[in-house]
Structure formats: structure tokens, C-alpha cells
Short mmCIF file of C-alpha atoms in Angstrom, two decimals:
data_model
loop_
_atom_site.label_atom_id
_atom_site.label_comp_id
_atom_site.label_asym_id
_atom_site.label_seq_id
_atom_site.Cartn_x
_atom_site.Cartn_y
_atom_site.Cartn_z
CA MET A 125 -50.07 -4.26 -16.49
CA ALA A 126 -51.76 -3.30 -19.73
CA PRO A 127 -54.62 -0.85 -19.92
CA LYS A 128 -58.03 -2.59 -20.38
CA GLU A 129 -58.31 -1.61 -24.06
CA ILE A 130 -54.92 -3.05 -24.83
CA GLU A 131 -55.71 -6.20 -22.96
CA PHE A 132 -58.98 -6.62 -25.04
CA GLN A 133 -57.09 -5.90 -28.26
CA THR A 134 -54.34 -8.42 -27.29
CA ILE A 135 -56.79 -11.17 -26.72
CA ASN A 136 -58.50 -10.56 -30.09
CA ILE A 137 -55.05 -10.42 -31.86
CA ILE A 138 -54.00 -13.70 -30.30
CA ARG A 139 -57.29 -15.34 -31.21
CA CYS A 140 -56.95 -14.22 -34.90
CA LEU A 141 -53.32 -15.32 -34.94
CA LEU A 142 -53.85 -18.81 -33.55
CA GLU A 143 -57.08 -19.44 -35.34
CA ASP A 144 -55.39 -18.48 -38.64
CA ILE A 145 -57.84 -15.66 -39.28
CA SER A 146 -56.30 -13.25 -41.63
CA THR A 147 -57.47 -9.90 -43.21
CA ASP A 148 -59.11 -11.98 -45.89
CA ASP A 149 -61.41 -13.46 -43.20
CA ARG A 150 -62.00 -10.14 -41.44
CA CYS A 151 -61.93 -11.03 -37.69
CA MET A 152 -63.47 -7.64 -36.80
CA VAL A 153 -65.09 -7.06 -33.49
CA GLU A 154 -68.61 -5.85 -34.28
CA PRO A 155 -68.83 -2.16 -33.93
CA ASP A 156 -71.70 -0.53 -31.88
CA GLY A 157 -72.30 2.05 -34.64
CA ALA A 158 -71.02 3.11 -37.97
CA VAL A 159 -67.74 1.55 -39.14
CA ASN A 160 -64.92 3.91 -38.73
CA GLU A 161 -61.89 3.76 -41.04
CA ASP A 162 -59.52 4.03 -38.04
CA GLN A 163 -61.24 1.22 -36.14
CA PHE A 164 -58.96 -1.40 -34.59
CA ASP A 165 -58.63 -4.48 -36.79
CA PRO A 166 -56.93 -7.41 -34.97
CA THR A 167 -56.48 -9.31 -38.28
CA LEU A 168 -54.12 -6.63 -39.58
CA ILE A 169 -52.02 -6.90 -36.39
CA ALA A 170 -52.15 -10.68 -36.55
CA ASP A 171 -50.93 -10.68 -40.10
CA LYS A 172 -48.01 -8.41 -39.19
CA LEU A 173 -47.08 -10.60 -36.28
CA ARG A 174 -47.10 -13.67 -38.47
CA GLU A 175 -44.65 -11.94 -40.78
CA LEU A 176 -42.49 -11.16 -37.71
CA ALA A 177 -42.45 -14.78 -36.58
CA ASP A 178 -41.76 -16.33 -39.98
CA ASP A 179 -38.00 -16.18 -39.60
CA TYR A 180 -37.55 -18.67 -36.71
CA ASP A 181 -34.67 -20.99 -36.29
CA GLU A 182 -35.69 -24.60 -35.65
CA LYS A 183 -32.34 -25.38 -34.05
CA VAL A 184 -33.27 -23.00 -31.31
CA ILE A 185 -37.00 -23.73 -31.25
CA GLN A 186 -36.81 -27.51 -31.15
CA PRO A 187 -35.39 -27.90 -27.63
CA LEU A 188 -37.79 -25.26 -26.31
CA MET A 189 -40.76 -27.06 -28.02
CA LYS A 190 -39.65 -30.30 -26.32
CA ASN A 191 -39.69 -28.61 -22.87
CA ILE A 192 -43.28 -27.33 -23.59
CA THR A 193 -44.75 -30.51 -24.96
CA GLN A 194 -43.25 -32.60 -22.06
CA ALA A 195 -44.61 -30.23 -19.34
CA ALA A 196 -47.63 -31.47 -17.40
CA ALA A 197 -50.88 -29.85 -18.50
CA ASP A 198 -50.86 -27.40 -15.50
CA GLN A 199 -47.29 -26.42 -16.20
CA VAL A 200 -47.48 -25.62 -19.94
CA VAL A 201 -48.04 -21.92 -19.30
CA THR A 202 -44.87 -21.81 -17.09
CA ALA A 203 -42.86 -23.80 -19.60
CA PHE A 204 -44.02 -21.54 -22.44
CA GLY A 205 -42.97 -18.45 -20.43
CA ASP A 206 -39.58 -19.88 -19.57
CA SER A 207 -39.01 -20.80 -23.23
CA VAL A 208 -39.90 -17.28 -24.34
CA ASP A 209 -37.40 -15.90 -21.90
CA SER A 210 -34.70 -18.28 -23.06
CA LEU A 211 -35.24 -17.35 -26.67
CA CYS A 212 -35.10 -13.62 -25.79
CA LYS A 213 -31.85 -14.02 -24.01
CA SER A 214 -30.23 -15.69 -26.95
CA TRP A 215 -31.39 -12.94 -29.23
CA VAL A 216 -30.29 -10.16 -27.00
CA ALA A 217 -26.83 -11.55 -27.00
CA GLU A 218 -26.85 -11.52 -30.84
CA ARG A 219 -28.68 -8.35 -31.46
CA ALA A 220 -28.40 -5.96 -28.60
CA GLU A 221 -29.48 -3.05 -30.81
CA VAL A 222 -33.06 -4.32 -30.84
CA SER A 223 -35.14 -3.38 -27.82
CA ALA A 224 -35.93 -5.97 -25.23
CA GLU A 225 -39.67 -5.41 -25.80
CA LYS A 226 -39.37 -6.28 -29.49
CA HIS A 227 -37.41 -9.43 -28.71
CA LEU A 228 -40.10 -10.43 -26.18
CA LEU A 229 -42.87 -9.74 -28.70
CA LYS A 230 -41.16 -11.69 -31.46
CA ALA A 231 -40.32 -14.66 -29.19
CA THR A 232 -43.83 -14.90 -27.81
CA ILE A 233 -45.46 -14.84 -31.30
CA MET A 234 -42.93 -17.08 -32.92
CA LEU A 235 -43.00 -19.70 -30.20
CA GLY A 236 -46.79 -19.60 -29.96
CA LEU A 237 -47.30 -20.20 -33.64
CA TYR A 238 -44.66 -22.95 -33.64
CA VAL A 239 -46.39 -24.70 -30.78
CA LYS A 240 -49.77 -24.36 -32.49
CA ARG A 241 -48.45 -25.92 -35.73
CA ASN A 242 -46.60 -28.82 -33.95
CA SER A 243 -48.84 -29.47 -30.92
CA PRO A 244 -52.33 -28.20 -31.79
CA CYS A 245 -53.73 -29.81 -28.54
CA LEU A 246 -51.89 -27.06 -26.62
CA THR A 247 -53.31 -24.17 -28.57
CA GLY A 248 -55.81 -23.22 -25.79
CA ALA A 249 -53.17 -23.13 -23.05
CA ILE A 250 -50.76 -21.37 -25.34
CA GLN A 251 -53.34 -18.77 -26.27
CA ASN A 252 -53.73 -17.91 -22.62
CA ALA A 253 -50.01 -17.93 -21.97
CA MET A 254 -49.37 -15.62 -24.95
CA ALA A 255 -52.14 -13.12 -23.82
CA ASN A 256 -50.73 -13.18 -20.27
CA ILE A 257 -47.17 -12.45 -21.41
CA LEU A 258 -48.20 -9.67 -23.84
CA ASN A 259 -50.55 -8.04 -21.35
CA THR A 260 -48.42 -8.25 -18.18
CA ARG A 261 -44.98 -7.81 -19.62
CA LEU A 262 -45.60 -5.71 -22.78
CA GLY A 263 -48.99 -4.04 -22.19
CA THR A 264 -47.62 -0.75 -20.86
CA TRP A 265 -45.06 -0.62 -23.58
CA VAL A 266 -47.71 -1.30 -26.23
CA ALA A 267 -49.79 1.59 -24.79
CA ASP A 268 -46.74 3.86 -24.68
CA GLN A 269 -46.13 3.20 -28.32
CA GLY A 270 -49.58 4.39 -29.22
CA GLY A 271 -51.30 0.92 -29.24
CA TRP A 272 -51.06 -2.22 -31.34
CA ASP A 273 -51.55 -0.39 -34.62
CA GLU A 274 -48.40 1.60 -33.99
CA VAL A 275 -46.41 -1.44 -32.76
CA ALA A 276 -47.37 -3.40 -35.87
CA SER A 277 -46.33 -0.54 -38.23
CA HIS A 278 -42.72 -0.62 -37.11
#
């Protein structure tokens, strides 16, 4: 499970990502005091994650998207998670040199953005599913890397 700070950052990153808020829009969480140069900026991370997700393969994504859109409303989160896992497995077979965590991150972001573009009515459910996957399955890894800023810089 992710530390509380990572959970909070993840939710803000996903919000910026799915609401198409970029560094130009400055989706900053209002600071309690003076602005610090090192302050966490979820828009920077969201921009990096968009770049990561840009190289998706529609031949792989289309069948996964069909599963998600055909799922009953209460099963969208499960269908999304299953689709992320399926995507990760196909990538691991092709590129074993990339860590499983990076595959999971890329699959979650890529599939989330694809669903948002093609089924905008599912954005709320997908936002929750993405935050859940990233916080429960990658939260500790993100913290071990030094936080989202460090993950995005690689």
C-alpha cells in the first residue's frame, strides 16, 4: 500500500492526466505558505505520463477496450484492472528487460487515457480504478524510487 503522501500525489496526478490539465494550466495544489521550487507539481508528472502512454498499439488496445465498455457499470473497475494485467503480460513477454512496475505504470496510464478518449462517460470510474491500481500495486515502489518526481524523471 502506498504511503499517504504518495496516495495524495497519485490522485492529483490522475486528475490532471484525465482532465487534460498540463503544465500550461498549472494544476498546482495550493501551498500553505511560500511557494517552494521543489514543491510537487502533478502537472509535470501527468505530462511525462502522457508521453509514456503515447506509443500504444490499437491492435492490442481495441479488444481490451471492448471488454471495459461492455462491462456492467459496477464491473468497470474490475474489467479495467484485468485489461491492465493482460497488457502487462503481453509486454513482459516482449520486453523482459523492463521492470514489471514500469510495465504496470505504462499499461495503467495508456489504457486509462485510451478509455477516456473513446468512452468519456467512463472517466470517473477509470480515474478511481487508475488511482487504486497505482496506489495499491505501485505505491510502495513509487515511494522506494523517491516519489513521483523521480519515477517521472526516468
